[in-house]
Short mmCIF file of C-alpha atoms in Angstrom, two decimals:
data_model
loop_
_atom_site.label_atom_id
_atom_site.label_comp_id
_atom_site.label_asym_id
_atom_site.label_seq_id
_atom_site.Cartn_x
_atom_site.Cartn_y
_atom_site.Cartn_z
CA UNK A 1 -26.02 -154.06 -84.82
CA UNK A 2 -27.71 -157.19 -86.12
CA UNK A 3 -31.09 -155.72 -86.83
CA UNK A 4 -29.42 -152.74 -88.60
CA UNK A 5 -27.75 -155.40 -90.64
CA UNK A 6 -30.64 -157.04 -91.35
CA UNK A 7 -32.30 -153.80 -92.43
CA UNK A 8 -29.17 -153.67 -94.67
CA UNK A 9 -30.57 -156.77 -96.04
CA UNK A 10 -33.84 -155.91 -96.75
CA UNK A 11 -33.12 -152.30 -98.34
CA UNK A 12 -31.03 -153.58 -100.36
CA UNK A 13 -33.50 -155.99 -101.76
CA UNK A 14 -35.63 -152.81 -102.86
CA UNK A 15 -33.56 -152.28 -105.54
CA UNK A 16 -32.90 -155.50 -106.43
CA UNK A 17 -35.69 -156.40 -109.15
CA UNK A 18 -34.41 -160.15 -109.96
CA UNK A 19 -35.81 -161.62 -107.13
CA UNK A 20 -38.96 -159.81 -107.20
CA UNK A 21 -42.19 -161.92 -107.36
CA UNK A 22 -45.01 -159.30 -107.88
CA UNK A 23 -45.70 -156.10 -109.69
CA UNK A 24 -47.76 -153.41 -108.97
CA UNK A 25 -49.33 -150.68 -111.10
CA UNK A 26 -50.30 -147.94 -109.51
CA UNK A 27 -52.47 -144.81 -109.97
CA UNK A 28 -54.90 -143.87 -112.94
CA UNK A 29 -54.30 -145.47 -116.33
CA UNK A 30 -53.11 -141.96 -117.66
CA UNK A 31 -50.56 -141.16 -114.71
CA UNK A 32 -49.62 -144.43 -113.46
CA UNK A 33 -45.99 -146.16 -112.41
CA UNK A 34 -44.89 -149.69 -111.98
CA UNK A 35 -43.38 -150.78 -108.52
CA UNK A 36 -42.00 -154.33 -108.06
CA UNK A 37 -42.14 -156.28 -104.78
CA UNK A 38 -41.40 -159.43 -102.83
CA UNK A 39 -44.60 -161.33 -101.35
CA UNK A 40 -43.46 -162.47 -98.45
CA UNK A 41 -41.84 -159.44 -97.25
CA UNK A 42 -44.45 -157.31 -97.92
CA UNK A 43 -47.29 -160.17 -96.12
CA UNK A 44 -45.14 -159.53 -93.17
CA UNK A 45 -45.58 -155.73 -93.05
CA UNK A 46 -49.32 -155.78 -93.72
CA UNK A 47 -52.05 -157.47 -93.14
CA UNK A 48 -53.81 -156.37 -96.06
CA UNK A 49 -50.57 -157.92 -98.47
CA UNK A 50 -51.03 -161.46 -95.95
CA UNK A 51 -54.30 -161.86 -96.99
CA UNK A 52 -53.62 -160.59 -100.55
CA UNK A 53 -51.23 -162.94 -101.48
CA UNK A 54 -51.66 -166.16 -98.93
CA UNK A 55 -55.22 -165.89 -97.51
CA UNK A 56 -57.99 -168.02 -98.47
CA UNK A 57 -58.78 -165.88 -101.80
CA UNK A 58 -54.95 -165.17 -102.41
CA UNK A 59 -54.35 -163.55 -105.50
CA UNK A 60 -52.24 -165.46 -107.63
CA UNK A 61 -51.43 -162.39 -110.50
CA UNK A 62 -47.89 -161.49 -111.23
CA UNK A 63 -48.90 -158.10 -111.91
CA UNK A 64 -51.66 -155.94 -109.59
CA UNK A 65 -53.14 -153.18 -110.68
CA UNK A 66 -54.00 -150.10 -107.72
CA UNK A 67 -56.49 -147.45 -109.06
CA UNK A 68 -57.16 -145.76 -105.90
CA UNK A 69 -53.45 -144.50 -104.83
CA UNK A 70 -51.11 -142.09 -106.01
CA UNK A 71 -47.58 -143.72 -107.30
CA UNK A 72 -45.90 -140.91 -104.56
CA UNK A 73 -47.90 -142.66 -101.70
CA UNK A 74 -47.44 -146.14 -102.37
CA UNK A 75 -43.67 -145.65 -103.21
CA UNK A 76 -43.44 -143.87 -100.00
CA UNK A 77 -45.28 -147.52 -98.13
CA UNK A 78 -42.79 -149.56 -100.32
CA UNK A 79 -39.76 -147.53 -98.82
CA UNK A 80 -41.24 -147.85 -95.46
CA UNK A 81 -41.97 -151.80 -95.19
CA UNK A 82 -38.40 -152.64 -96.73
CA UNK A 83 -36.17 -149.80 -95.26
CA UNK A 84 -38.50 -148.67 -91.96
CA UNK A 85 -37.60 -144.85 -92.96
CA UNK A 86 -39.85 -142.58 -94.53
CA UNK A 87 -38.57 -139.13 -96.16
CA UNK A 88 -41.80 -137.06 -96.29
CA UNK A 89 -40.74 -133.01 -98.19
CA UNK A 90 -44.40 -131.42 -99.14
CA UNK A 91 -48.24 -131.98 -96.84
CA UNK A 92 -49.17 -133.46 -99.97
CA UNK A 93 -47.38 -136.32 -100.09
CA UNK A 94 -47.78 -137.29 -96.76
CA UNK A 95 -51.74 -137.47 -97.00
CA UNK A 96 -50.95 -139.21 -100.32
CA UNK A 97 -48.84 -141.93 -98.19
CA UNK A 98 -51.44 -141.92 -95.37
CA UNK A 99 -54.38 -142.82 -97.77
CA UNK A 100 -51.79 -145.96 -98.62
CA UNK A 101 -51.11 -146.30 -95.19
CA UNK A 102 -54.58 -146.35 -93.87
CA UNK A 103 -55.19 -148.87 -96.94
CA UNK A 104 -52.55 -151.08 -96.09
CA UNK A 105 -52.92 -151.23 -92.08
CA UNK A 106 -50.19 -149.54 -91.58
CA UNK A 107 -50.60 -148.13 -87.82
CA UNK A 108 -46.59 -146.83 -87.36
CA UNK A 109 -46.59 -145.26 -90.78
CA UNK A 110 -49.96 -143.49 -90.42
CA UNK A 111 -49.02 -141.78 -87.24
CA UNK A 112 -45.71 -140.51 -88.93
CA UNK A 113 -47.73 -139.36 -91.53
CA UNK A 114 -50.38 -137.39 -89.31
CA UNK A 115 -47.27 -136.14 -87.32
CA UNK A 116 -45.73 -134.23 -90.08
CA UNK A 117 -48.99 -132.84 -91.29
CA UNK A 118 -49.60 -131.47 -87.85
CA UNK A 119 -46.32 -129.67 -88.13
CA UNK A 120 -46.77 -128.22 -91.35
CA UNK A 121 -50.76 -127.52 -91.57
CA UNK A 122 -50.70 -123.63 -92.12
CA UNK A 123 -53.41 -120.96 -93.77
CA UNK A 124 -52.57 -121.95 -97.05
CA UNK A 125 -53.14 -125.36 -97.05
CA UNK A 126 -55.40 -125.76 -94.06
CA UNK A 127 -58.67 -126.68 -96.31
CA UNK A 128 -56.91 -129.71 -98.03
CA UNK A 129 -55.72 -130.90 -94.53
CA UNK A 130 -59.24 -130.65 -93.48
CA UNK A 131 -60.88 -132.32 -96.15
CA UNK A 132 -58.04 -135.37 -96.07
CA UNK A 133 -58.62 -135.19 -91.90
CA UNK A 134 -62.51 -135.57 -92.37
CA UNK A 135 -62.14 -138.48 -95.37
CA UNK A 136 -59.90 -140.63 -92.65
CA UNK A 137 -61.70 -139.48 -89.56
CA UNK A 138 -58.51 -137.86 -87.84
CA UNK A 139 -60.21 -136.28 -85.69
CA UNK A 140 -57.02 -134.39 -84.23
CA UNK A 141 -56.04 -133.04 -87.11
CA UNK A 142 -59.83 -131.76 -87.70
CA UNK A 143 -58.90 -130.11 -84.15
CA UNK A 144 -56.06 -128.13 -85.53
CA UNK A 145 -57.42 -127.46 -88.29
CA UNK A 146 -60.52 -125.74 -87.43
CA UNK A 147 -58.15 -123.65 -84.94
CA UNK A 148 -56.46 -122.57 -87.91
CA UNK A 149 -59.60 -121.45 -89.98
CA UNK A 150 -61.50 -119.58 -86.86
CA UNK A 151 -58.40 -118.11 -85.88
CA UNK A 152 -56.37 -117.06 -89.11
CA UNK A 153 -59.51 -116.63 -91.50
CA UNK A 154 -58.16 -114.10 -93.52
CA UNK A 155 -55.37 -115.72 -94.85
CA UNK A 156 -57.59 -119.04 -95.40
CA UNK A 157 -60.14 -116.44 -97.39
CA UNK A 158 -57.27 -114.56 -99.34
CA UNK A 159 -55.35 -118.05 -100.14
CA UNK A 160 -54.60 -118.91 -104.16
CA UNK A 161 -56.22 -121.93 -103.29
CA UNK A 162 -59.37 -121.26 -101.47
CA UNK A 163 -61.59 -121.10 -104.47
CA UNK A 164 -61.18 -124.62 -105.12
CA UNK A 165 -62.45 -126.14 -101.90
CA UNK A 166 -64.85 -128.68 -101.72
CA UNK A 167 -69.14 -127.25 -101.11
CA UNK A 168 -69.07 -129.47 -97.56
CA UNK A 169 -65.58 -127.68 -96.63
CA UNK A 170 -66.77 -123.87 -97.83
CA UNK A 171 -69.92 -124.79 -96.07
CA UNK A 172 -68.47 -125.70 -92.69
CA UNK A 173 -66.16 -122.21 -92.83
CA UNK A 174 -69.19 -120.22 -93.77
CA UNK A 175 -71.28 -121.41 -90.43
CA UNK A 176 -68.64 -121.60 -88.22
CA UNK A 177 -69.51 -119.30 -84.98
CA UNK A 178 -66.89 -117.51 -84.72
CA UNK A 179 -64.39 -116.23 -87.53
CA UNK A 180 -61.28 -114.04 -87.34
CA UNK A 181 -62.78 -111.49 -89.80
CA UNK A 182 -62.65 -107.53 -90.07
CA UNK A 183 -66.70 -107.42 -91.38
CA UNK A 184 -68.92 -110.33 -92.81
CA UNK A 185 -68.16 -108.90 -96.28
CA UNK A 186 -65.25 -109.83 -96.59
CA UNK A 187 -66.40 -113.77 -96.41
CA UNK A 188 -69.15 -112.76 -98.54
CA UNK A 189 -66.79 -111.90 -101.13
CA UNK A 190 -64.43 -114.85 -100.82
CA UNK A 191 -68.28 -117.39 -100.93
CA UNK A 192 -68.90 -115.12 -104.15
CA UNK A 193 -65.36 -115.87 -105.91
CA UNK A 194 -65.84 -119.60 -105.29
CA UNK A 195 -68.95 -119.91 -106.86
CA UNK A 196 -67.55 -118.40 -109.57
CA UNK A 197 -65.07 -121.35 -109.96
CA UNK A 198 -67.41 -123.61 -108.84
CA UNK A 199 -69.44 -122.76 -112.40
CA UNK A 200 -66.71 -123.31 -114.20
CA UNK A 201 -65.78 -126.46 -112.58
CA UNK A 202 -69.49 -127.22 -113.24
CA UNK A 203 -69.13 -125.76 -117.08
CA UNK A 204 -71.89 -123.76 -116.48
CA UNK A 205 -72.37 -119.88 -117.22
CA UNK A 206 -71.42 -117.72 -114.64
CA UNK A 207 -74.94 -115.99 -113.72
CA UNK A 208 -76.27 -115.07 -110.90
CA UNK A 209 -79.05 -118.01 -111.63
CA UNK A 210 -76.40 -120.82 -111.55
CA UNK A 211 -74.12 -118.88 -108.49
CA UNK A 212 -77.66 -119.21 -106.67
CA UNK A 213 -77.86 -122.69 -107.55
CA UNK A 214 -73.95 -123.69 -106.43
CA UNK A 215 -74.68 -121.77 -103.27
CA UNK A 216 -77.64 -123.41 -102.31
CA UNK A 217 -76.27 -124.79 -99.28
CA UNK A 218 -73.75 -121.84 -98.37
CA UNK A 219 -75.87 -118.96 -98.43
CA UNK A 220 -78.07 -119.96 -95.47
CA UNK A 221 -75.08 -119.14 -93.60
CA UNK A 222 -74.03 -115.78 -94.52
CA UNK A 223 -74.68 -113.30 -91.96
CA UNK A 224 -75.86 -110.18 -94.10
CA UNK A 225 -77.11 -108.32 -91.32
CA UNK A 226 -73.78 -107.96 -89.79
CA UNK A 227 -72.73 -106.06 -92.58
CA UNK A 228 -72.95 -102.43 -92.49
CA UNK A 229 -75.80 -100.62 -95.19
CA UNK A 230 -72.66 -99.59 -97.21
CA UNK A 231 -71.12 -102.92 -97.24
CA UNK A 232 -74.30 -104.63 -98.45
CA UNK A 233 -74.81 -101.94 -100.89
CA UNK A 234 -71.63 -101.99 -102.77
CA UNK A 235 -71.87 -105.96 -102.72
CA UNK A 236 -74.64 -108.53 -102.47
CA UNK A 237 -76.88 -105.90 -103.41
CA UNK A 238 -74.78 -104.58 -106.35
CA UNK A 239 -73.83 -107.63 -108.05
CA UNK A 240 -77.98 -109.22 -108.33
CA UNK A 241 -76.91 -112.34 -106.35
CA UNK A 242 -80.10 -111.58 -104.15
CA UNK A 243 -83.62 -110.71 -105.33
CA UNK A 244 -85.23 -107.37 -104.98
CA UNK A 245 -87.64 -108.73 -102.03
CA UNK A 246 -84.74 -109.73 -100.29
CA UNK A 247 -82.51 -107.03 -100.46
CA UNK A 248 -85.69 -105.12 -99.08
CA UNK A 249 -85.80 -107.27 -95.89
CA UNK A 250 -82.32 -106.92 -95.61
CA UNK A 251 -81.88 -102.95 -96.01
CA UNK A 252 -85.28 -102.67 -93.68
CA UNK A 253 -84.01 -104.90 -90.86
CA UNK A 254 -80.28 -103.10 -91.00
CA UNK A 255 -81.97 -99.91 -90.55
CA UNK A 256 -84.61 -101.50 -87.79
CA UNK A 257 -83.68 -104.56 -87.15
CA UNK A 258 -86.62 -106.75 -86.78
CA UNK A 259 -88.99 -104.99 -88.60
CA UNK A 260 -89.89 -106.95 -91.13
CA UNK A 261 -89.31 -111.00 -91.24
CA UNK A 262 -86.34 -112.27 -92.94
CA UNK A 263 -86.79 -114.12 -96.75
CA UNK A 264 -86.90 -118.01 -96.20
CA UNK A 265 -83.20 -119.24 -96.79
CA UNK A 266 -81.44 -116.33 -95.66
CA UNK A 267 -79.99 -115.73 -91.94
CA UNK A 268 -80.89 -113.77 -89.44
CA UNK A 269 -78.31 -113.17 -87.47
CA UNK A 270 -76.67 -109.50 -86.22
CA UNK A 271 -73.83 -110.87 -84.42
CA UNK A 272 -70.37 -109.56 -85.91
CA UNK A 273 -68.37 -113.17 -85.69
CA UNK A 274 -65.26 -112.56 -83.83
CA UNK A 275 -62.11 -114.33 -82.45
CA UNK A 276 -62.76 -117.49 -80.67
CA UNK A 277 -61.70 -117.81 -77.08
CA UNK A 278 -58.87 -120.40 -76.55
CA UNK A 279 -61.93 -122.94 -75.19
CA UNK A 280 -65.35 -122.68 -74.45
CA UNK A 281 -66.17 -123.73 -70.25
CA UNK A 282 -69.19 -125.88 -69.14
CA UNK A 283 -69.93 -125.62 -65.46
CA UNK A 284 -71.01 -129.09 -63.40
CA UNK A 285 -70.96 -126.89 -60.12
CA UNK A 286 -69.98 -123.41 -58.67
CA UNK A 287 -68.03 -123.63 -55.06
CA UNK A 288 -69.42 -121.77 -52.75
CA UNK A 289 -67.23 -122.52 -50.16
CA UNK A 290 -64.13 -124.71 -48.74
CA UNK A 291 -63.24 -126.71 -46.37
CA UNK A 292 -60.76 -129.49 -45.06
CA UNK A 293 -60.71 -132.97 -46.86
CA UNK A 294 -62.64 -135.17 -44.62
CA UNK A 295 -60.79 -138.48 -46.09
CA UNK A 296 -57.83 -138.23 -48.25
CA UNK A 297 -58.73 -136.88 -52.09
CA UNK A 298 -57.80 -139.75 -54.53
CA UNK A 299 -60.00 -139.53 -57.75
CA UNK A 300 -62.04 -136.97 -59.57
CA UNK A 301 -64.33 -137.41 -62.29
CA UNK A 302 -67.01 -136.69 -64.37
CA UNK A 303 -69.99 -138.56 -66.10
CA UNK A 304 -71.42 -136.34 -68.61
CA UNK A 305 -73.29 -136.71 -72.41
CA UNK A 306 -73.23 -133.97 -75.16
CA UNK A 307 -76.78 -133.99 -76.36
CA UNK A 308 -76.52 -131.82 -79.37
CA UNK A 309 -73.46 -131.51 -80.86
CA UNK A 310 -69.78 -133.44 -81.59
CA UNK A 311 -67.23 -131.81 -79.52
CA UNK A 312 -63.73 -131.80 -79.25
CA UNK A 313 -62.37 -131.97 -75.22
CA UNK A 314 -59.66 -130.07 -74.55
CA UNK A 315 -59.94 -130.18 -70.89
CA UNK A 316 -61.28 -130.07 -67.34
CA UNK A 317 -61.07 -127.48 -63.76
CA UNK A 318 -61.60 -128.99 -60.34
CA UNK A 319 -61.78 -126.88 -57.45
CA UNK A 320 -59.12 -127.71 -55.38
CA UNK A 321 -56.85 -125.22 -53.33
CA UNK A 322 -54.25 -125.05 -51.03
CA UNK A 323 -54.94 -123.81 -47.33
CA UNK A 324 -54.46 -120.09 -46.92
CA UNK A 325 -52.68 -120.61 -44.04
CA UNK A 326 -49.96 -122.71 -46.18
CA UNK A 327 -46.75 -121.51 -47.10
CA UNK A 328 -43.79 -122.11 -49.33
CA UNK A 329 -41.94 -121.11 -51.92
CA UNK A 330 -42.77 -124.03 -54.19
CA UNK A 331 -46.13 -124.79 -55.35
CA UNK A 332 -47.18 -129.02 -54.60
CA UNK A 333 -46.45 -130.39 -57.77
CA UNK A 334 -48.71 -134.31 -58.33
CA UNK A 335 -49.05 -136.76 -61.59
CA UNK A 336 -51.44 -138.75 -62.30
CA UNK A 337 -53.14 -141.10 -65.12
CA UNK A 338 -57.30 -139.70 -66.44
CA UNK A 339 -59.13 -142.16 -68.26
CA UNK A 340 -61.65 -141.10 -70.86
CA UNK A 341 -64.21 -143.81 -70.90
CA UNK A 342 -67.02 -143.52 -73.81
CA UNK A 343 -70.21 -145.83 -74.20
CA UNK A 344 -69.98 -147.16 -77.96
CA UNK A 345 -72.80 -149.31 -77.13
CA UNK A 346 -74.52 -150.90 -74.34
CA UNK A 347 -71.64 -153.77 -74.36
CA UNK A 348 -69.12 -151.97 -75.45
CA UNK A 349 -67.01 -149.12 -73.65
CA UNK A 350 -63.40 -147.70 -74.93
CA UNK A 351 -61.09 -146.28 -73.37
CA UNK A 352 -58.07 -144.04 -73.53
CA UNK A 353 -55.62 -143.40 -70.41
CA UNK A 354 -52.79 -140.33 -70.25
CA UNK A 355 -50.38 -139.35 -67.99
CA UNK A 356 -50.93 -135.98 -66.11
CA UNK A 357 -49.55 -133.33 -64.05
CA UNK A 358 -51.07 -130.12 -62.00
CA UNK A 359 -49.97 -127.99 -59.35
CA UNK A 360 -51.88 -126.31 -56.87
CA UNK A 361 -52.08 -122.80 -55.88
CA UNK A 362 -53.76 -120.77 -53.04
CA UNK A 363 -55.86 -118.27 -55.25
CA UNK A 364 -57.00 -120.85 -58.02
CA UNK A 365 -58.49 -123.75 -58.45
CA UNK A 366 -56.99 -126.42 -61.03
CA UNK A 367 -57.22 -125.99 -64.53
CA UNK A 368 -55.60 -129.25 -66.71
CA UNK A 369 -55.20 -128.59 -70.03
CA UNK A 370 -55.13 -132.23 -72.01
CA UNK A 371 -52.36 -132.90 -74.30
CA UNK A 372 -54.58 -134.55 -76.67
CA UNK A 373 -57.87 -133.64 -77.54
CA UNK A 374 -60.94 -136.46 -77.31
CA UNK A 375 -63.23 -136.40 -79.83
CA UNK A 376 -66.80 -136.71 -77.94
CA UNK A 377 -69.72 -137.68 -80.46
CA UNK A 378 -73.27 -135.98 -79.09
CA UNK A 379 -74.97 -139.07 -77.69
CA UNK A 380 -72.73 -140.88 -76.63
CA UNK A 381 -72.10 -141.38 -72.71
CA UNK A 382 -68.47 -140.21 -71.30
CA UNK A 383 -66.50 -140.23 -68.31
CA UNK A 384 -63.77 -138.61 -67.55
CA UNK A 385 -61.74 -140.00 -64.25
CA UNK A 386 -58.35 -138.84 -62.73
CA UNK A 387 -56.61 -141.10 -60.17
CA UNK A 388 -53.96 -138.71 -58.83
CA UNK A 389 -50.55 -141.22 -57.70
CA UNK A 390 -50.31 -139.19 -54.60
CA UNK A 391 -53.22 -138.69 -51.76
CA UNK A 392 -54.28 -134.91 -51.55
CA UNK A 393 -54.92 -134.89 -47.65
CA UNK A 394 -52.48 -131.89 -45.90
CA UNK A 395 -52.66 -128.48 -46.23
CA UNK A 396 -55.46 -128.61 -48.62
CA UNK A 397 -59.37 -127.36 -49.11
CA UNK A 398 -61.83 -128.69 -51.04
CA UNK A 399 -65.02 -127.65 -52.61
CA UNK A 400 -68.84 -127.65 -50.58
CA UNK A 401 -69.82 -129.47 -53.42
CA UNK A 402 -73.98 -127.92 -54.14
CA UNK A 403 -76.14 -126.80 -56.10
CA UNK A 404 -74.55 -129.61 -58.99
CA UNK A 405 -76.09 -128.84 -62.38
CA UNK A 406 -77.83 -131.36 -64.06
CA UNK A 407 -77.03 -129.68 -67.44
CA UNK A 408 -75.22 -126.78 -68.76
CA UNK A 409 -75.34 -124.98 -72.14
CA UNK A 410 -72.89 -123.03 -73.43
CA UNK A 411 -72.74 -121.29 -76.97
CA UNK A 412 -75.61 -123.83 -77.82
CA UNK A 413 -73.41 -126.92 -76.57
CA UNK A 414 -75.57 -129.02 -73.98
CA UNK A 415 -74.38 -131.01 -71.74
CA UNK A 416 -76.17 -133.21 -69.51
CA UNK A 417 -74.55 -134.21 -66.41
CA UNK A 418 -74.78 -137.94 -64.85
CA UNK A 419 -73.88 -138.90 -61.31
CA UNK A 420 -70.04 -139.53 -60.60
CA UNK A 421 -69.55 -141.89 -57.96
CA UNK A 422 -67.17 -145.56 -57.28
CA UNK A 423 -69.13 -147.24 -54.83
CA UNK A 424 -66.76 -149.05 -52.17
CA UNK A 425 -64.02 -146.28 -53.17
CA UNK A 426 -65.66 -143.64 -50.93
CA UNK A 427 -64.35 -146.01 -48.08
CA UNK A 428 -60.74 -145.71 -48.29
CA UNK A 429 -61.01 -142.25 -50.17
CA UNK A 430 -62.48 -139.10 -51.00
CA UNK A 431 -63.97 -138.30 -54.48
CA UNK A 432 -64.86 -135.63 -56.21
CA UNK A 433 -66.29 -134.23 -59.55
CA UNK A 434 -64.49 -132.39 -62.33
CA UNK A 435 -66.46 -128.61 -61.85
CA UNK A 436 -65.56 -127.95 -65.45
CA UNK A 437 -65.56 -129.32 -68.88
CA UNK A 438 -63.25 -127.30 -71.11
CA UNK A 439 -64.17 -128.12 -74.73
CA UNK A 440 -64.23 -126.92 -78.56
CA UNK A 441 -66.37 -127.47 -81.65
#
C-alpha cells in the first residue's frame, strides 16, 4: 500500500509543471514537442539523467534539446520513470520507446519494449522489426524475425511496405537459403519493384542503367537459373534489366546447365529455395551402441566453435535412453540448469544459465529444445553444459561414445568440435557430450 501511494505521489507530479526544473525538446526542429521534468527524479531512474544533470560535466541548461528521439518514445520513458506503467498500442511506438530506452539505460523498460514487439512482429511489418532488431543488436528478435521472412515470404514480398526497405535488409532476404516461395520469379519481381522506388528515393530516372546501379549488391543473389525458360523470358529477359551476353548464358545453361560459364556478378545456382526445416542438426557423434551407466550420469556438455558463420542456437540431442527392459506408464521426468559459456576474449568468458526439463523415452534419445535462443558469433569459443538436479543411474543406457567428430558441416555451417571434459568430476560422476547441436542462421 505504501509504495502504491508513493507512486501516487510521483504520477501525480507528471502533470504538475510548477515544480518542474528542466525542459526537454524533443525530436527534429520541424516535428518536435516540449516535455517538462524534475532532475532528481529522473537522475534516479537513469543513469544517463545522473550524470546529465549532477556528474562531473552536469549540464546546468533549463531547457535540453534531444535531436535523436521521437516525442512518442521519450513521452513513453517520461510515463515510465514517474508512473512505472507503460501503455504501448502500435510496433512502432514501441521501437520508438526502445531507441529512448536503450539511450537512457533503461534495462526494465527495454525488455517490455522487445516483449511486445515479439508479440506483434507479423509479415507486414517484419522488415522494420528487423532493421530496428539489427540497429540495437537484439539478437532474439533478429531470430524471429528471420523465421518470419524464410517462412511467410510471400506475404513479406506482396506487403504495401516492402518496397521501402533498406539495400542491407532487401539484400539479406534476397540471399537467404531458403525462402517460402512458389518460383524464384516471383522475388525477382518484388527486387525489380524496389529498385524502382529505390530511384525515386534516389531522384534518379527509372532505367534499367540506374536499376543496375541500385541493385548492385542484390543481384548477385538472384537465382535465375531456378527459374523456368518461360519465367525468365517473360521477365528479366523482357524488361532489359540484363544484357544480351547474359541472358545468353542464362537461356544456354537453363537448357544445359553448365554449358557455358556464368557472366561475372550473376549466380549460379539451380536450387529451387524452399521451406526451411524447423532447425538445422550438427552431429558431434553417432551411437553405435548402449550400455549401462558405469557411474551415475550428472553433466553433459559440449565445447564447440562456429568457424564460418554467426548462428543462432536453438538447441541440443544427447543420446540417452531408458532400458528396454523398463516399464511404466509414466515417462522419468528431470530439471536441470545448462550454462552457455562463450570466450569474449582470452580473460574474459560470459555466461548465461536456464532452467531445463526433459523426459526420457525407450525409442529416442533426448532432444531439448531451448527456450531462448543464443546468439553464437563464428569465432568465438562456446560451451554448452547441463548439470541435471537428479543422478541418471537406474534403469538407464547410455551411448558407446566413438568415432567423435572433430567437425561437422551442415548447409555450409562448420563447426569444429573441442574436447568436453571436468577433470576431478569424472570421480564422483559420469559425463557425457551433447551428440547434437540444433541451430539456425
Amino acid at each position: 500500500m505504501e509504495s502504491e501511494k508513493v507512486l501516487q505521489r510521483t504520477s501525480s507530479l507528471l502533470q504538475n509543471t510548477a515544480l518542474s526544473d528542466v525542459t526537454f525538446i524533443v525530436g527534429p526542429p520541424s516535428a518536435s514537442k516540449k516535455y517538462v521534468g524534475h532532475r532528481v527524479l529522473l537522475a534516479m531512474t537513469s543513469p544517463v539523467f545522473e550524470a546529465m544533470f549532477y556528474g562531473d560535466m552536469a549540464d546546468k541548461s533549463k531547457v535540453i534539446r534531444i535531436t535523436d528521439l521521437a516525442p512518442i518514445g521519450f513521452e513513453n520513458l517520461l510515463r515510465y520513470a514517474y508512473t512505472d506503467t507503460l501503455n504501448l498500442t502500435t510496433v512502432e511506438d514501441a521501437m520508438l520507446t526502445a531507441y529512448a530506452a536503450k539511450k537512457y539505460l533503461l534495462p526494465h523498460l527495454l525488455r517490455e519494449c522487445f516483449v511486445f514487439i515479439e508479440a506483434h512482429v507479423s509479415p507486414k511489418n517484419v522488415c522494420q522489426v528487423y532493421e530496428f532488431a539489427t540497429v540495437l543488436e537484439a539478437h532474439h528478435l533478429i531470430y524471429e524475425c528471420l523465421n518470419i521472412i524464410d517462412r511467410q515470404t510471400h506475404h513479406v514480398l506482396t506487403c504495401s511496405t516492402f518496397p521501402s526497405v533498406s539495400v542491407s535488409t532487401l539484400e539479406t532476404i534476397v540471399s537467404r537459403p531458403y525462402l517460402n516461395i512458389y518460383s524464384e520469379f516471383s522475388l525477382y519481381s518484388a527486387v525489380h519493384l524496389w529498385a524502382e522506388e529505390e530511384c525515386k528515393r534516389r531522384s534518379v530516372e527509372i532505367e534499367m542503367e540506374n536499376l543496375r546501379i541500385v541493385l548492385d549488391t542484390v543481384l548477385p543473389h538472384v537465382r535465375f537459373l531456378a527459374m523456368t525458360a518461360e519465367e525468365f523470358c517473360k521477365g528479366p529477359a523482357k524488361n532489359g534489366l540484363l544484357s544480351k551476353d547474359e541472358c545468353y548464358a542464362i537461356f544456354m545453361n537453363l537448357a544445359i546447365p553448365g554449358i557455358v560459364p556464368m557472366p561475372k556478378g550473376l549466380s549460379s545456382d539451380m536450387t529451387k529455395r524452399t521451406v526451411p526445416p524447423d532447425f538445422f542438426m550438427a552431429s558431434r557423434f553417432k551411437p553405435t551402441g548402449f550400455h549401462s551407466p558405469v557411474r551415475p550420469v550428472r553433466v553433459c556438455g559440449i565445447r564447440f566453435t562456429v568457424t564460418n558463420h554467426d548462428i543462432f542456437l536453438v538447441g541440443v540431442g544427447f543420446p540417452v535412453r531408458l532400458d528396454t527392459n523398463f516399464f511404466s506408464v509414466r515417462q522419468p521426468k528431470y530439471d536441470g540448469n545448462l550454462r552457455f559459456l562463450y570466450k569474449i576474449q582470452e580473460d574474459k568468458i560470459e555466461r548465461e544459465d536456464m532452467a531445463v526439463s526433459f523426459s526420457l523415452a525407450r525409442d529416442k534419445d533426448v532432444r531439448l529444445r531451448l527456450r531462448k535462443t543464443y546468439y553464437v558469433r563464428k569465432g568465438i569459443e562456446c560451451e554448452l553444459e547441463l548439470h541435471v538436479n537428479s543422478m541418471l543411474a537406474e534403469d538407464v543406457v547410455i551411448p558407446n561414445m566413438r568415432n567423435r567428430k572433430k567437425e561437422d558441416t551442415v548447409d555450409g555451417i562448420t563447426f569444429h568440435f573441442h574436447q568436453f571434459n571436468r577433470g576431478q568430476a569424472n570421480n564422483a560422476s559420469e559425463i557425457m557430450e551433447f551428440s547434437e547441436i540444433y541451430y539456425y542462421f
